[in-house]
Coordinates of C-alpha atoms in Angstrom, one line a residue:
X1050 CA 68.8 -45.9 143.4
X1051 CA 69.9 -44.1 146.6
X1052 CA 68.5 -44.9 150.0
X1053 CA 66.8 -41.5 150.2
X1054 CA 64.6 -42.5 147.3
X1055 CA 63.0 -45.5 149.2
X1056 CA 62.4 -44.1 152.7
X1057 CA 58.7 -43.3 152.1
X1058 CA 56.7 -46.1 153.7
X1059 CA 53.7 -46.9 151.5
X1060 CA 52.5 -49.5 154.0
X1061 CA 50.8 -46.7 155.8
X1062 CA 48.1 -47.3 153.2
X1063 CA 47.2 -50.7 154.8
X1064 CA 47.6 -50.3 158.5
X1065 CA 45.4 -52.8 160.4
X1066 CA 43.1 -50.8 162.7
X1067 CA 41.4 -53.5 164.8
X1068 CA 39.8 -51.2 167.4
X1069 CA 37.3 -48.4 167.1
X1070 CA 37.0 -45.4 169.4
X1071 CA 33.3 -44.4 169.4
X1072 CA 33.4 -42.6 172.7
X1073 CA 36.1 -40.1 171.6
X1074 CA 39.6 -39.2 172.7
X1075 CA 40.6 -35.7 173.7
X1076 CA 43.5 -34.4 171.5
X1077 CA 46.4 -32.3 172.7
X1078 CA 45.9 -28.9 171.0
X1079 CA 48.6 -26.3 170.2
X1080 CA 48.1 -23.1 168.3
X1081 CA 44.7 -21.4 167.9
X1082 CA 41.5 -22.7 166.5
X1083 CA 39.8 -20.1 164.3
X1084 CA 36.8 -18.7 166.1
X1085 CA 34.6 -19.2 163.0
X1086 CA 35.5 -22.9 162.6
X1087 CA 33.1 -25.1 164.5
X1088 CA 32.0 -28.6 163.3
X1089 CA 33.4 -32.0 162.4
X1090 CA 35.7 -33.3 159.8
X1091 CA 34.8 -36.9 159.0
X1092 CA 37.1 -39.1 157.0
X1093 CA 36.3 -42.5 155.4
X1094 CA 38.8 -45.1 154.3
X1095 CA 40.2 -48.6 154.8
X1096 CA 40.6 -49.7 158.4
X1097 CA 40.4 -53.4 159.4
X1098 CA 42.6 -55.6 157.1
X1099 CA 42.0 -58.9 158.9
X1100 CA 39.2 -61.1 160.2
X1101 CA 40.4 -64.0 162.2
X1102 CA 43.2 -65.7 160.3
X1103 CA 42.2 -64.3 156.9
X1104 CA 43.6 -61.0 155.6
X1105 CA 42.5 -58.9 152.7
X1106 CA 44.9 -58.8 149.7
X1107 CA 44.6 -55.2 148.6
X1108 CA 44.8 -51.8 150.4
X1109 CA 41.4 -50.9 148.9
X1110 CA 39.7 -54.0 150.4
X1111 CA 40.0 -53.3 154.2
X1112 CA 36.7 -52.8 156.0
X1113 CA 35.7 -49.1 156.1
X1114 CA 36.3 -47.0 159.2
X1115 CA 35.1 -43.5 159.8
X1116 CA 37.5 -41.1 161.6
X1117 CA 36.1 -37.8 163.0
X1118 CA 37.8 -34.8 164.5
X1119 CA 35.2 -32.7 166.4
X1120 CA 36.3 -29.0 166.4
X1121 CA 35.1 -27.0 169.5
X1122 CA 35.9 -23.6 170.9
X1123 CA 39.0 -24.7 172.7
X1124 CA 39.3 -28.4 172.1
X1125 CA 39.4 -31.1 169.4
X1126 CA 38.2 -34.6 170.0
X1127 CA 39.0 -37.7 167.9
X1128 CA 36.6 -40.6 167.5
X1129 CA 36.2 -43.6 165.0
X1130 CA 33.7 -46.3 164.2
X1131 CA 33.6 -49.1 161.7
X1132 CA 30.8 -48.9 159.1
X1133 CA 28.4 -51.7 159.7
X1134 CA 27.9 -52.8 156.1
X1135 CA 26.3 -56.1 155.4
X1136 CA 29.7 -57.4 154.4
X1137 CA 31.3 -56.2 157.6
X1138 CA 28.6 -57.9 159.7
X1139 CA 28.9 -61.2 157.7
X1140 CA 32.7 -61.2 158.1
X1141 CA 32.5 -60.4 161.8
X1142 CA 30.0 -63.2 162.4
X1143 CA 32.1 -65.7 160.5
X1144 CA 35.4 -64.5 161.9
X1145 CA 36.8 -64.6 158.4
X1146 CA 36.5 -62.9 155.0
X1147 CA 33.3 -64.1 153.4
X1148 CA 33.1 -62.4 150.0
X1149 CA 35.3 -61.0 147.2
X1150 CA 36.6 -57.4 147.3
X1151 CA 38.5 -55.4 144.7
X1152 CA 41.8 -57.3 145.1
X1153 CA 40.7 -60.3 147.3
X1154 CA 38.9 -63.3 145.8
X1155 CA 35.9 -65.0 147.4
X1156 CA 36.6 -67.8 149.9
X1157 CA 37.7 -70.9 148.2
X1158 CA 35.0 -72.8 150.0
X1159 CA 32.4 -71.6 147.5
X1160 CA 31.9 -73.9 144.6
X1161 CA 32.1 -72.8 140.9
X1162 CA 28.3 -73.0 140.5
X1163 CA 27.7 -71.0 143.6
X1164 CA 30.1 -68.3 142.4
X1165 CA 28.4 -68.3 139.0
X1166 CA 25.0 -67.7 140.7
X1167 CA 26.6 -64.9 142.7
X1168 CA 27.8 -63.2 139.5
X1169 CA 24.1 -63.0 138.4
X1170 CA 23.1 -61.0 141.5
X1171 CA 24.7 -57.6 142.3
X1172 CA 23.8 -58.1 146.0
X1173 CA 26.0 -61.2 146.0
X1174 CA 28.5 -60.2 143.3
X1175 CA 29.6 -56.9 144.9
X1176 CA 30.7 -56.1 148.4
X1177 CA 28.9 -53.1 150.0
X1178 CA 32.1 -52.1 151.9
X1179 CA 31.8 -48.3 151.4
X1180 CA 35.4 -47.2 152.1
X1181 CA 36.0 -44.3 149.7
X1182 CA 34.1 -41.2 150.6
X1183 CA 31.5 -39.4 152.8
X1184 CA 29.1 -37.2 150.9
X1185 CA 26.1 -35.0 151.8
X1186 CA 22.9 -35.2 149.8
X1187 CA 19.9 -33.2 150.9
X1188 CA 21.2 -32.9 154.5
X1189 CA 21.9 -36.6 154.9
X1190 CA 25.4 -38.2 154.9
X1191 CA 26.4 -41.3 153.0
X1192 CA 29.5 -43.5 152.9
X1193 CA 30.2 -44.5 149.3
X1194 CA 32.4 -46.7 147.1
X1195 CA 32.2 -47.7 143.5
X1196 CA 29.8 -50.6 144.0
X1197 CA 26.1 -49.9 143.8
X1198 CA 25.5 -49.3 147.5
X1199 CA 25.2 -46.2 149.7
X1200 CA 25.2 -46.4 153.4
X1201 CA 23.7 -43.5 155.4
X1202 CA 25.7 -42.6 158.5
X1203 CA 25.0 -40.4 161.5
X1204 CA 27.6 -37.6 161.5
X1205 CA 27.1 -37.1 165.3
X1206 CA 27.6 -40.7 166.4
X1207 CA 29.2 -42.2 163.3
X1208 CA 26.6 -45.0 163.6
X1209 CA 25.4 -46.8 160.5
X1210 CA 21.8 -46.1 159.4
X1211 CA 20.0 -46.9 156.1
X1212 CA 21.6 -49.0 153.3
X1213 CA 20.6 -48.1 149.7
X1214 CA 21.0 -50.4 146.6
X1215 CA 21.1 -48.1 143.6
X1216 CA 21.1 -51.2 141.3
X1217 CA 17.6 -52.0 142.4
X1218 CA 16.5 -48.4 142.2
X1219 CA 18.2 -47.2 139.1
X1220 CA 19.8 -50.2 137.4
X1221 CA 23.4 -49.1 137.9
X1222 CA 26.1 -51.7 138.4
X1223 CA 28.7 -49.1 139.5
X1224 CA 28.7 -45.5 140.7
X1225 CA 31.2 -42.7 141.2
X1226 CA 31.8 -42.1 144.9
X1227 CA 32.3 -38.4 144.1
X1228 CA 28.8 -36.9 143.3
X1229 CA 28.7 -33.4 142.0
X1230 CA 26.4 -30.8 143.5
X1231 CA 24.9 -28.4 140.9
X1232 CA 22.2 -25.8 140.9
X1233 CA 19.6 -28.3 139.6
X1234 CA 20.6 -31.5 141.4
X1235 CA 23.3 -33.9 142.5
X1236 CA 25.0 -35.8 139.7
X1237 CA 26.9 -39.0 139.6
X1238 CA 28.0 -41.4 136.8
X1239 CA 27.7 -45.2 136.7
X1240 CA 27.6 -48.1 134.4
X1241 CA 24.4 -49.9 133.4
X1242 CA 24.0 -52.9 131.1
X1243 CA 21.5 -52.9 128.3
X1244 CA 20.7 -55.3 125.4
X1245 CA 23.5 -53.8 123.3
X1246 CA 26.1 -54.0 126.1
X1247 CA 27.4 -51.7 128.8
X1248 CA 26.5 -48.0 128.9
X1249 CA 27.6 -45.0 130.8
X1250 CA 24.7 -43.4 132.7
X1251 CA 24.5 -40.0 134.4
X1252 CA 22.2 -40.2 137.4
X1253 CA 20.6 -37.0 138.9
X1254 CA 19.2 -36.8 142.4
X1255 CA 17.0 -33.8 143.5
X1256 CA 18.6 -31.3 145.8
X1257 CA 16.2 -32.2 148.6
X1258 CA 17.9 -35.6 148.9
X1259 CA 15.0 -37.8 147.9
X1260 CA 17.0 -40.6 146.5
X1261 CA 13.9 -42.5 145.3
X1262 CA 13.3 -39.6 142.9
X1263 CA 16.7 -40.1 141.2
X1264 CA 16.6 -40.2 137.4
X1265 CA 18.9 -41.3 134.6
X1266 CA 19.2 -38.2 132.4
X1267 CA 21.5 -39.7 129.7
X1268 CA 23.0 -43.0 128.7
X1269 CA 25.4 -43.9 125.9
X1270 CA 27.4 -47.0 125.0
X1271 CA 31.0 -47.7 125.8
X1272 CA 33.4 -47.5 122.9
X1273 CA 34.7 -51.1 123.6
X1274 CA 31.6 -53.2 123.3
X1275 CA 32.2 -55.4 126.4
X1276 CA 34.7 -53.3 128.2
X1277 CA 33.4 -50.1 129.8
X1278 CA 36.1 -47.8 131.1
X1279 CA 37.0 -47.5 134.8
X1280 CA 35.4 -44.2 135.8
X1281 CA 36.0 -43.1 139.4
X1282 CA 34.8 -39.6 138.8
X1283 CA 33.3 -37.2 136.3
X1284 CA 33.3 -33.4 136.0
X1285 CA 30.9 -30.6 135.0
X1286 CA 30.9 -27.1 133.7
X1287 CA 27.9 -24.7 133.5
X1288 CA 26.7 -26.2 130.2
X1289 CA 28.4 -29.6 129.9
X1290 CA 28.9 -32.9 131.7
X1291 CA 32.3 -34.3 130.9
X1292 CA 33.0 -38.1 130.9
X1293 CA 36.6 -39.3 130.5
X1294 CA 36.8 -42.7 128.9
X1295 CA 40.3 -43.8 129.8
X1296 CA 42.2 -46.9 128.6
X1297 CA 41.7 -48.8 131.8
X1298 CA 38.5 -50.8 131.3
X1299 CA 36.5 -53.6 132.9
X1300 CA 36.4 -56.6 130.7
X1301 CA 33.0 -58.0 131.4
X1302 CA 33.8 -61.4 129.9
X1303 CA 37.0 -61.7 132.0
X1304 CA 35.3 -60.4 135.1
X1305 CA 32.7 -63.1 134.8
X1306 CA 35.4 -65.7 134.2
X1307 CA 37.4 -64.3 137.2
X1308 CA 34.4 -64.7 139.5
X1309 CA 33.7 -68.2 138.4
X1310 CA 37.4 -69.1 138.7
X1311 CA 37.8 -67.3 142.0
X1312 CA 40.1 -64.6 140.8
X1313 CA 39.8 -61.0 142.3
X1314 CA 38.0 -58.2 140.5
X1315 CA 41.2 -56.4 139.7
X1316 CA 42.1 -59.2 137.3
X1317 CA 39.2 -58.1 135.2
X1318 CA 40.7 -54.7 134.6
X1319 CA 42.5 -54.4 131.3
X1320 CA 44.7 -51.6 129.8
X1321 CA 43.9 -50.7 126.3
X1322 CA 46.9 -48.8 125.0
X1323 CA 44.6 -46.4 123.0
X1324 CA 43.9 -42.7 123.3
X1325 CA 41.7 -41.3 126.1
X1326 CA 38.3 -40.4 124.6
X1327 CA 36.6 -37.3 126.2
X1328 CA 32.8 -37.2 126.0
X1329 CA 30.8 -33.9 126.2
X1330 CA 27.1 -33.9 127.0
X1331 CA 25.0 -30.8 126.8
X1332 CA 23.2 -30.2 130.1
X1333 CA 20.3 -28.3 128.6
X1334 CA 19.3 -31.1 126.2
X1335 CA 21.3 -34.1 127.6
X1336 CA 22.5 -34.8 124.0
X1337 CA 25.9 -36.3 123.4
X1338 CA 28.2 -33.9 121.5
X1339 CA 29.1 -35.6 118.2
X1340 CA 32.6 -34.2 118.1
X1341 CA 35.2 -36.8 119.3
X1342 CA 38.0 -35.4 121.4
X1343 CA 41.0 -37.7 122.1
X1344 CA 44.3 -37.3 123.8
X1345 CA 47.3 -39.5 124.7
X1346 CA 46.7 -42.4 127.0
X1347 CA 46.7 -41.8 130.8
X1348 CA 45.1 -43.1 134.0
X1349 CA 43.2 -40.8 136.3
X1350 CA 41.0 -40.9 139.4
X1351 CA 40.0 -37.3 140.1
X1352 CA 39.5 -34.0 138.2
X1353 CA 40.6 -30.8 140.0
X1354 CA 38.2 -28.6 138.0
X1355 CA 36.7 -27.8 134.6
X1356 CA 35.2 -24.5 133.4
X1357 CA 34.2 -22.7 130.2
X1358 CA 36.0 -19.7 128.8
X1359 CA 35.6 -17.9 125.5
X1360 CA 34.3 -20.9 123.6
X1361 CA 36.6 -23.5 125.3
X1362 CA 36.5 -25.9 128.2
X1363 CA 39.5 -25.8 130.4
X1364 CA 40.1 -29.0 132.4
X1365 CA 42.8 -29.6 135.1
X1366 CA 43.4 -33.2 136.1
X1367 CA 46.1 -35.2 137.9
X1368 CA 47.2 -38.0 135.5
X1369 CA 49.4 -41.1 135.6
X1370 CA 51.2 -42.8 132.7
X1371 CA 49.2 -46.0 133.3
X1372 CA 47.2 -47.8 136.0
X1373 CA 50.1 -49.7 137.6
X1374 CA 49.5 -47.8 140.9
X1375 CA 46.4 -50.0 141.4
X1376 CA 48.5 -53.2 141.0
X1377 CA 51.2 -51.9 143.3
X1378 CA 48.8 -51.5 146.2
X1379 CA 48.6 -55.2 147.3
X1380 CA 49.1 -55.4 151.0
X1381 CA 51.9 -58.0 150.9
X1382 CA 53.8 -55.8 148.4
X1383 CA 53.4 -52.7 150.5
X1384 CA 54.6 -54.4 153.7
X1385 CA 57.3 -56.7 152.4
X1386 CA 59.1 -54.2 150.3
X1387 CA 59.0 -51.5 153.0
X1388 CA 62.1 -49.3 152.6
X1389 CA 63.2 -51.1 149.5
X1390 CA 60.6 -50.2 146.8
X1391 CA 62.0 -50.4 143.2
X1392 CA 62.1 -47.2 141.2
X1393 CA 59.2 -48.4 138.9
X1394 CA 57.0 -48.9 142.0
X1395 CA 57.8 -45.4 143.4
X1396 CA 57.2 -43.7 140.0
X1397 CA 53.8 -45.3 139.7
X1398 CA 52.6 -43.2 142.6
X1399 CA 53.7 -39.9 140.9
X1400 CA 50.9 -38.2 139.1
X1401 CA 51.3 -35.0 137.0
X1402 CA 48.8 -32.2 137.0
X1403 CA 47.9 -31.5 133.4
X1404 CA 45.6 -28.9 131.8
X1405 CA 43.6 -29.7 128.7
X1406 CA 41.8 -27.1 126.6
X1407 CA 38.8 -28.4 124.6
X1408 CA 37.6 -26.1 121.8
X1409 CA 33.9 -25.9 121.3
X1410 CA 31.9 -25.1 118.1
X1411 CA 34.8 -26.2 115.9
X1412 CA 33.0 -26.4 112.6
X1413 CA 34.8 -24.4 109.9
X1414 CA 37.6 -23.2 112.2
X1415 CA 41.2 -23.5 111.2
X1416 CA 42.7 -22.5 114.5
X1417 CA 40.9 -24.5 117.1
X1418 CA 42.4 -23.0 120.4
X1419 CA 42.3 -19.2 120.6
X1420 CA 42.5 -18.9 124.3
X1421 CA 45.5 -16.9 125.5
X1422 CA 48.0 -17.9 128.1
X1423 CA 48.1 -21.7 127.4
X1424 CA 50.4 -23.9 125.5
X1425 CA 47.7 -26.6 125.0
X1426 CA 47.0 -27.5 121.4
X1427 CA 44.1 -29.0 119.5
X1428 CA 44.2 -30.3 115.9
X1429 CA 42.1 -32.4 113.6
X1430 CA 43.3 -36.0 113.2
X1431 CA 40.9 -37.6 110.7
X1432 CA 37.5 -37.3 112.2
X1433 CA 38.8 -36.6 115.7
X1434 CA 40.3 -33.6 117.5
X1435 CA 43.6 -34.5 119.1
X1436 CA 44.3 -32.6 122.3
X1437 CA 47.8 -31.9 123.6
X1438 CA 48.0 -30.9 127.3
X1439 CA 50.4 -28.8 129.3
X1440 CA 51.9 -29.6 132.7
X1441 CA 50.9 -27.2 135.5
X1442 CA 53.5 -28.2 138.1
X1443 CA 56.5 -30.5 138.5
X1444 CA 55.2 -31.7 141.9
X1445 CA 53.2 -34.9 142.0
X1446 CA 49.8 -34.4 143.5
X1447 CA 46.5 -36.3 144.1
X1448 CA 43.1 -35.8 145.8
X1449 CA 42.8 -32.2 144.6
X1450 CA 40.3 -29.8 146.3
X1451 CA 39.3 -26.2 145.5
X1452 CA 37.3 -23.5 147.0
X1453 CA 33.7 -24.9 147.1
X1454 CA 32.3 -21.9 145.3
X1455 CA 34.5 -22.5 142.3
X1456 CA 33.6 -25.9 140.8
X1457 CA 32.6 -25.4 137.1
X1458 CA 33.9 -21.9 137.0
X1459 CA 37.3 -20.2 136.4
X1460 CA 39.5 -20.5 139.5
X1461 CA 43.0 -19.8 140.6
X1462 CA 44.0 -22.2 143.4
X1463 CA 44.0 -26.0 143.9
X1464 CA 45.2 -27.8 147.0
X1465 CA 46.3 -31.5 147.0
X1466 CA 48.5 -34.1 148.8
X1467 CA 51.2 -36.5 147.7
X1468 CA 54.1 -38.7 148.9
X1469 CA 57.4 -36.9 149.0
X1470 CA 58.6 -36.2 145.4
X1471 CA 62.1 -37.6 146.2
X1472 CA 60.9 -40.6 148.1
X1473 CA 62.0 -39.3 151.5
X1474 CA 60.1 -40.1 154.8
X1475 CA 57.4 -37.5 154.6
X1476 CA 54.4 -36.4 152.5
X1477 CA 53.1 -32.9 151.8
X1478 CA 50.1 -30.8 151.1
X1479 CA 50.6 -28.4 148.2
X1480 CA 48.9 -25.3 147.0
X1481 CA 49.2 -24.6 143.3
X1482 CA 48.3 -21.3 141.7
X1483 CA 47.1 -22.5 138.3
X1484 CA 47.5 -19.0 136.8
X1485 CA 51.1 -18.4 137.8
X1486 CA 52.1 -22.1 138.2
X1487 CA 53.6 -21.1 141.7
X1488 CA 53.5 -24.0 144.2
X1489 CA 53.6 -23.7 148.0
X1490 CA 54.0 -26.8 150.2
X1491 CA 53.5 -27.8 153.8
X1492 CA 55.7 -30.8 154.9
X1493 CA 57.4 -32.2 158.0
X1494 CA 59.6 -35.2 158.5
X1495 CA 57.7 -38.4 159.3
X1496 CA 54.4 -36.7 158.6
X1497 CA 52.2 -38.4 156.0
X1498 CA 49.3 -36.3 154.7
X1499 CA 45.8 -37.5 153.8
X1500 CA 43.4 -35.8 151.5
X1501 CA 43.0 -32.0 152.3
X1502 CA 39.8 -30.0 152.4
X1503 CA 39.5 -26.2 151.9
X1504 CA 37.0 -24.4 154.1
X1505 CA 36.4 -20.7 153.2
X1506 CA 36.3 -18.1 155.9
X1507 CA 32.8 -16.7 156.3
X1508 CA 32.6 -13.4 154.4
X1509 CA 35.8 -14.0 152.5
X1510 CA 36.4 -12.2 149.2
X1511 CA 39.7 -13.8 148.3
X1512 CA 39.6 -17.3 146.8
X1513 CA 42.3 -18.6 149.2
X1514 CA 40.9 -16.9 152.3
X1515 CA 40.2 -19.9 154.6
X1516 CA 41.8 -22.9 156.1
X1517 CA 43.0 -26.4 155.0
X1518 CA 41.9 -29.3 157.2
X1519 CA 44.0 -32.4 156.9
X1520 CA 44.8 -35.5 158.9
X1521 CA 48.4 -36.7 159.1
X1522 CA 49.9 -39.9 160.2
X1523 CA 53.3 -40.5 161.9
X1524 CA 55.5 -42.9 159.8
X1525 CA 57.3 -44.2 162.9
X1526 CA 54.5 -44.4 165.4
X1527 CA 51.4 -46.0 164.0
X1528 CA 49.2 -45.0 167.0
X1529 CA 49.8 -41.3 166.8
X1530 CA 47.9 -39.0 164.5
X1531 CA 47.6 -35.3 163.9
X1532 CA 44.8 -33.0 162.7
X1533 CA 46.2 -29.8 161.2
X1534 CA 44.4 -26.5 160.5
X1535 CA 46.5 -24.7 157.9
X1536 CA 46.2 -21.1 156.7
X1537 CA 45.3 -21.8 153.1
X1538 CA 46.9 -18.6 151.9
X1539 CA 50.4 -19.4 153.0
X1540 CA 50.3 -23.0 154.1
X1541 CA 51.4 -22.4 157.7
X1542 CA 50.1 -24.2 160.7
X1543 CA 47.4 -22.4 162.7
X1544 CA 46.5 -25.3 165.0
X1545 CA 47.7 -28.8 165.6
X1546 CA 45.7 -31.5 167.4
X1547 CA 47.7 -34.6 168.4
X1548 CA 46.0 -37.9 169.4
X1549 CA 47.2 -41.3 170.6
X1550 CA 44.9 -44.2 170.0
X1551 CA 44.9 -47.8 171.3
X1552 CA 45.2 -49.3 167.8
X1553 CA 47.1 -48.2 164.7
X1554 CA 45.6 -45.2 162.9
X1555 CA 44.8 -46.0 159.2
X1556 CA 45.3 -43.7 156.3
X1557 CA 41.9 -42.3 155.2
X1558 CA 40.9 -41.6 151.6
X1559 CA 38.3 -38.8 151.4
X1560 CA 36.5 -36.7 154.0
X1561 CA 33.8 -34.0 154.5
X1562 CA 33.5 -31.0 156.8
X1563 CA 30.1 -30.8 158.6
X1564 CA 29.6 -27.4 160.2
X1565 CA 27.9 -27.4 163.6
X1566 CA 24.9 -25.6 162.3
X1567 CA 24.3 -28.2 159.6
X1568 CA 23.9 -30.9 162.2

């Protein structure tokens, strides 16, 4: 493997940011800020990797930090603040890591019996470190992760406000950190445990944001009796909720054993080398569609979009061959192998954007897919329908976003980010035309791109008329960061804000744009 294939520095995913900047730092701005763009872009993600002498093991374990770029008429300001979760406060008071995270076991000082008791109480079993996303529900903003906690934050000050336990309110042990806003409510999926074993449950909140009025609209059992699938996100169309039961599953028996034996949660994830099972749920009746749809095994985290067309569901999704990316994100691995990552490691970070076409109302039909312009296939395999996907682009991509008016409907453009496809020292943001398969990228040497967000221009009639907001890190200077405003139509830079901070700038995961009028 040539040197050019190992220059990308994956350790940017676990930079240790040990100092917050709540007062704000003025950025150096070049270019022009669009006159209609006024507000804040707030990112969430891992920040502090160490408390005292103890360090987290996995990149998804670090204490959450919010990073905000405030966009004004002629200036952009950067600020950051750690989320004061209960776990963060306990760790800070102890000066060490006090409880288990995704890839970090609980402190060895806890005895086996104490760990067993913790496994019986979600408040003690799960960390409430909400490092994945920031979402808006009914005008309030919440930091979220996959454990059953939501922490309300103030988008103006980034201060931590109310903490919500959805296990106590709705009985969910997990939740997706990517709720979906629909015309009749805000939906998320989680896992509950009943007398017959684990179930997938779809939870609906009212649009007014009254979380106490949340309601489970449907539940159904996991196909593996004691191993519910890892489900980071779901998707919806006008008439269907779609749950993707992938081969990566949580073994409840091994998870309990791991907790008692002081092993990290990631050790309880097991890969079942079996097909992906796609569940359709009718939104009008909340009945589970009896037809079983399966496809070849893959791992996924996010769905770009899904929509209905002429008796079919079209679903676009970045997929990985397996879940090894999760096991390759241990902090020691990312740092120690810097500049010398093996090919298998690099390949594990390369997703492929696939389209699947799911035929509806298949009874009595010989030809299942009649939609023009696709090479996707569907055929009966015993009592199941076997789906074959098509690849939409050769470029790896992740954290897809689309025009916010298009979820659940036919669309043309998706924007996403990824490490350099050839492993060189840069990342990129890509725009893919899913109709023509044309891809346009923005990239610069030493610039590593976080998750992008599309903001439509007010009054726009074209789907790509707007801007892309994205934070970028410098691979050689860990205290320098950039906030870019890209023209979404041609992926050129309209404005660049540069900031230098007292501490290393961490790579965020997901963000949200909060317009000034919404605050």
